[in-house]
XYZ file of C-alpha atoms in Angstrom:
298
model
C 81.289 91.418 73.482
C 81.693 93.577 76.627
C 78.088 93.023 77.547
C 77.933 89.179 76.880
C 81.090 88.757 79.096
C 79.248 90.897 81.701
C 76.324 88.859 81.667
C 78.319 85.480 81.707
C 80.299 86.574 84.756
C 77.177 87.627 86.848
C 75.530 84.233 85.828
C 78.773 82.019 86.753
C 78.904 84.072 90.000
C 75.164 83.541 90.953
C 74.577 83.293 94.733
C 71.539 83.414 96.732
C 71.853 83.762 100.742
C 70.065 84.661 103.724
C 71.383 86.098 106.949
C 72.139 89.541 108.776
C 70.790 92.776 107.392
C 70.329 92.499 103.661
C 70.965 95.733 101.625
C 71.034 95.999 97.798
C 72.677 98.815 96.261
C 74.767 99.182 92.913
C 74.012 95.843 91.486
C 75.169 94.118 94.788
C 73.748 92.320 97.615
C 75.330 93.251 100.839
C 74.771 91.003 104.308
C 75.629 92.969 107.539
C 76.299 91.140 110.802
C 76.436 93.443 113.843
C 76.130 90.267 115.945
C 76.775 86.506 115.723
C 74.510 84.576 113.501
C 74.325 82.341 110.210
C 75.140 83.192 106.830
C 73.278 80.719 104.756
C 74.209 80.010 101.064
C 71.344 78.341 99.361
C 72.611 78.777 95.762
C 75.931 78.776 94.236
C 78.046 77.984 91.267
C 81.348 76.253 91.197
C 82.933 79.795 90.652
C 80.865 81.803 93.312
C 82.665 84.066 95.122
C 82.344 86.943 97.725
C 83.805 90.235 98.978
C 84.169 90.738 102.969
C 84.884 92.614 105.737
C 86.004 91.086 109.024
C 86.508 93.537 111.839
C 87.102 92.382 115.348
C 86.354 94.197 118.749
C 88.438 96.620 120.082
C 90.474 96.321 123.145
C 89.477 98.487 126.366
C 91.654 101.227 127.501
C 94.114 101.186 130.466
C 92.625 101.749 134.020
C 94.517 103.415 137.392
C 94.467 102.866 140.872
C 96.278 105.704 141.802
C 96.954 109.119 140.133
C 98.548 108.178 136.890
C 97.635 108.063 133.146
C 96.996 105.002 131.010
C 97.047 103.605 127.385
C 94.400 103.509 124.831
C 92.900 100.220 123.656
C 94.005 98.784 120.314
C 91.703 98.647 117.306
C 90.239 95.181 116.471
C 91.767 93.165 113.561
C 90.645 94.555 110.150
C 90.582 92.196 107.278
C 89.213 92.566 103.749
C 89.329 90.738 100.538
C 87.405 89.802 97.423
C 87.138 86.420 95.365
C 86.496 84.355 98.527
C 84.979 81.074 97.311
C 81.528 79.816 99.049
C 79.459 76.957 98.607
C 76.082 75.919 99.453
C 76.378 75.469 103.244
C 75.647 77.351 106.541
C 78.632 79.677 107.656
C 78.416 80.682 111.349
C 79.321 84.495 111.564
C 80.989 85.524 115.077
C 81.127 89.138 115.755
C 83.590 89.980 118.426
C 82.538 92.354 121.562
C 84.783 95.258 122.655
C 86.955 94.475 125.619
C 86.073 96.114 129.026
C 88.037 99.136 130.231
C 90.917 98.635 133.017
C 89.766 99.116 136.551
C 91.505 99.777 139.758
C 91.441 95.921 140.501
C 92.105 95.010 136.664
C 94.567 97.620 135.290
C 95.303 96.546 131.741
C 92.328 96.986 129.366
C 90.588 93.668 128.287
C 91.558 92.518 124.892
C 88.494 92.530 122.324
C 86.740 89.441 121.054
C 87.686 87.921 117.622
C 85.420 88.007 114.586
C 85.005 85.100 112.320
C 83.717 84.300 108.738
C 84.733 80.878 107.451
C 88.630 80.651 107.424
C 89.024 84.371 107.857
C 89.515 85.502 111.922
C 90.234 88.942 112.904
C 91.660 88.916 116.481
C 90.425 91.437 119.070
C 92.482 94.561 119.828
C 95.061 94.409 122.698
C 94.272 96.512 125.839
C 95.597 99.440 127.110
C 98.275 99.855 129.634
C 97.086 100.611 133.187
C 98.531 101.690 136.362
C 98.454 99.411 139.190
C 98.824 100.288 143.043
C 102.434 98.901 143.339
C 105.479 99.917 141.069
C 105.775 97.637 138.250
C 102.140 96.379 138.142
C 100.251 97.348 134.959
C 101.784 99.395 132.281
C 102.590 97.662 128.906
C 100.186 97.678 126.170
C 98.428 94.183 125.153
C 98.859 92.547 121.951
C 96.091 92.085 119.445
C 94.846 92.893 116.194
C 96.154 96.101 116.662
C 98.169 96.356 119.936
C 97.319 98.660 122.914
C 99.319 101.665 123.672
C 101.713 101.799 126.922
C 101.096 103.530 130.267
C 103.862 105.727 130.108
C 107.749 106.201 130.367
C 109.621 102.956 129.777
C 106.717 100.818 129.347
C 106.206 98.817 126.157
C 103.713 98.913 123.419
C 101.027 96.068 122.512
C 102.190 94.230 119.343
C 99.869 94.479 116.536
C 99.181 91.789 113.695
C 98.997 89.032 116.443
C 98.704 86.350 115.307
C 100.260 87.464 112.045
C 98.383 87.287 108.965
C 99.137 88.984 105.530
C 98.170 91.513 104.560
C 98.600 92.606 108.372
C 95.297 93.056 110.258
C 96.525 95.992 112.477
C 99.555 97.757 113.893
C 101.335 98.394 117.363
C 100.242 100.747 119.944
C 102.227 103.797 120.929
C 105.331 103.076 123.213
C 105.616 104.890 126.454
C 108.424 107.484 126.065
C 106.607 110.400 128.006
C 104.738 110.445 131.477
C 101.399 110.290 129.581
C 99.434 107.564 128.075
C 100.050 106.647 124.510
C 97.368 105.712 121.928
C 96.399 102.412 120.542
C 97.296 100.975 117.243
C 94.807 101.352 114.421
C 94.454 99.269 111.283
C 96.399 101.479 109.009
C 98.518 103.393 111.581
C 100.504 102.849 114.835
C 99.486 104.528 117.820
C 101.289 107.762 119.017
C 103.242 108.308 122.251
C 102.256 110.673 124.807
C 103.696 114.186 124.954
C 105.180 115.966 127.805
C 104.817 119.568 129.008
C 103.133 121.927 128.456
C 100.197 120.035 126.898
C 100.673 116.718 128.889
C 98.465 115.184 126.308
C 97.950 111.763 125.907
C 99.033 110.053 122.519
C 96.441 109.866 119.796
C 95.125 106.546 118.408
C 96.222 105.338 115.026
C 93.785 105.721 112.213
C 91.945 102.893 110.934
C 90.949 101.910 107.259
C 88.312 102.866 104.832
C 86.103 100.440 102.708
C 84.306 102.331 99.948
C 81.542 99.734 99.083
C 80.137 99.589 102.858
C 76.791 101.392 103.376
C 77.039 104.953 104.896
C 75.170 104.102 108.024
C 78.142 101.676 109.212
C 81.551 102.938 110.247
C 82.485 106.410 110.629
C 83.682 109.242 108.472
C 87.199 109.597 107.887
C 89.898 111.755 106.368
C 89.612 110.155 103.157
C 86.453 108.820 101.112
C 84.698 105.480 102.507
C 83.710 104.302 105.643
C 86.225 103.835 108.412
C 86.907 100.979 110.905
C 89.244 99.755 113.355
C 90.676 103.259 115.130
C 92.726 102.952 118.073
C 91.810 104.536 121.248
C 93.609 107.454 122.841
C 95.712 107.632 125.758
C 94.888 109.569 128.943
C 96.595 112.875 129.353
C 97.907 114.491 132.836
C 99.475 117.658 134.198
C 98.924 120.774 136.110
C 95.724 122.648 136.138
C 94.835 124.094 133.189
C 97.218 121.773 131.165
C 95.472 118.725 131.102
C 94.651 117.262 127.593
C 92.915 113.831 126.572
C 93.928 112.576 123.325
C 91.479 111.915 120.490
C 90.970 108.146 119.208
C 91.701 107.494 115.763
C 89.535 107.857 112.645
C 87.630 104.750 112.565
C 85.781 104.436 116.010
C 88.581 104.876 118.554
C 87.575 106.740 121.886
C 89.303 109.737 123.155
C 91.485 109.293 126.239
C 90.292 110.967 129.591
C 91.414 113.698 132.193
C 89.824 115.426 133.847
C 86.902 113.869 132.244
C 86.184 110.268 131.822
C 87.578 108.382 128.652
C 85.252 107.675 125.789
C 84.501 104.111 124.506
C 85.117 102.859 121.075
C 82.177 103.390 118.495
C 79.888 100.158 118.591
C 80.235 97.994 115.517
C 83.483 99.668 114.353
C 86.160 97.878 116.282
C 87.519 101.002 117.658
C 89.803 100.896 120.840
C 88.639 102.550 124.167
C 90.341 105.330 125.403
C 92.927 105.287 128.431
C 91.843 106.702 131.824
C 93.731 109.903 132.979
C 93.664 109.072 136.934
C 91.922 106.785 139.454
C 89.273 109.462 139.546
C 88.232 108.923 135.932
C 87.172 105.831 134.131
C 88.579 104.094 131.245
C 86.608 103.479 127.924
C 85.841 100.056 126.638
C 86.362 98.945 123.079
C 83.699 98.943 120.490
C 82.280 95.652 119.078
C 83.093 94.280 115.573
C 81.178 93.803 112.330
C 81.355 91.356 109.414
C 79.981 92.470 106.209
C 79.740 90.106 103.047
C 78.634 91.333 99.431
C 78.148 89.619 96.065
C 76.917 90.592 92.871
C 73.209 90.240 92.219
């Protein structure tokens, strides 16, 4: 009976489709989109469904025009699910690009681009808070799939899961409770606030989330099994000589914050946020581009 039921399910879910990079593994066909393109369903039944992962582009880290530290970019929105119905038609897949890091002329990092599959939209990560040339310019983290980290003391974190969806597509960035940059939010963990002396380190980006069925050539390793996506960018650190510390980004492709070296970009096709700059002499990191992956039974 179990074998007959298995054959019945596979037949009732029968799908033929083209588009993206196609990988067959463990009885499933997987379509990977690292850029915008068509997912063409050429054959389906009334009960055909797919599983999906939709990750938006990460936000850029904040930049500074004077000596100052900046927040890390928020991760791109992370959405995954099963049992999504498909019919015979062409679906346009959109993969969001990563936002640019902030510069002396544009202090807050740029929000990442949204990724879209049918009715599923993941929103780009919020930019990290930067430091402008005049008091009060720059500072708060930007909203997005996950929020950008705040620049420093008294500044607000970027709001995550914006616009709201259920389950949430991301988390907030770290708030500015110390005079060092806070990390951007990740898919499963909020960004961390920067810390004061003696380390004067920027806050770490929040961890992303794992997906167990994604091929090992995509995503990044993490603290638990699976391929990880949508980690927040680390905040920039500052301090006296010998007490500088740039923070690492969260697992899932978030880039490390900078000082005295340049911040690091989010990893391509993970939706990781870019690292925040440590001063006007170091550059901020850009967010990593997103990805869309679809799979179904062969």
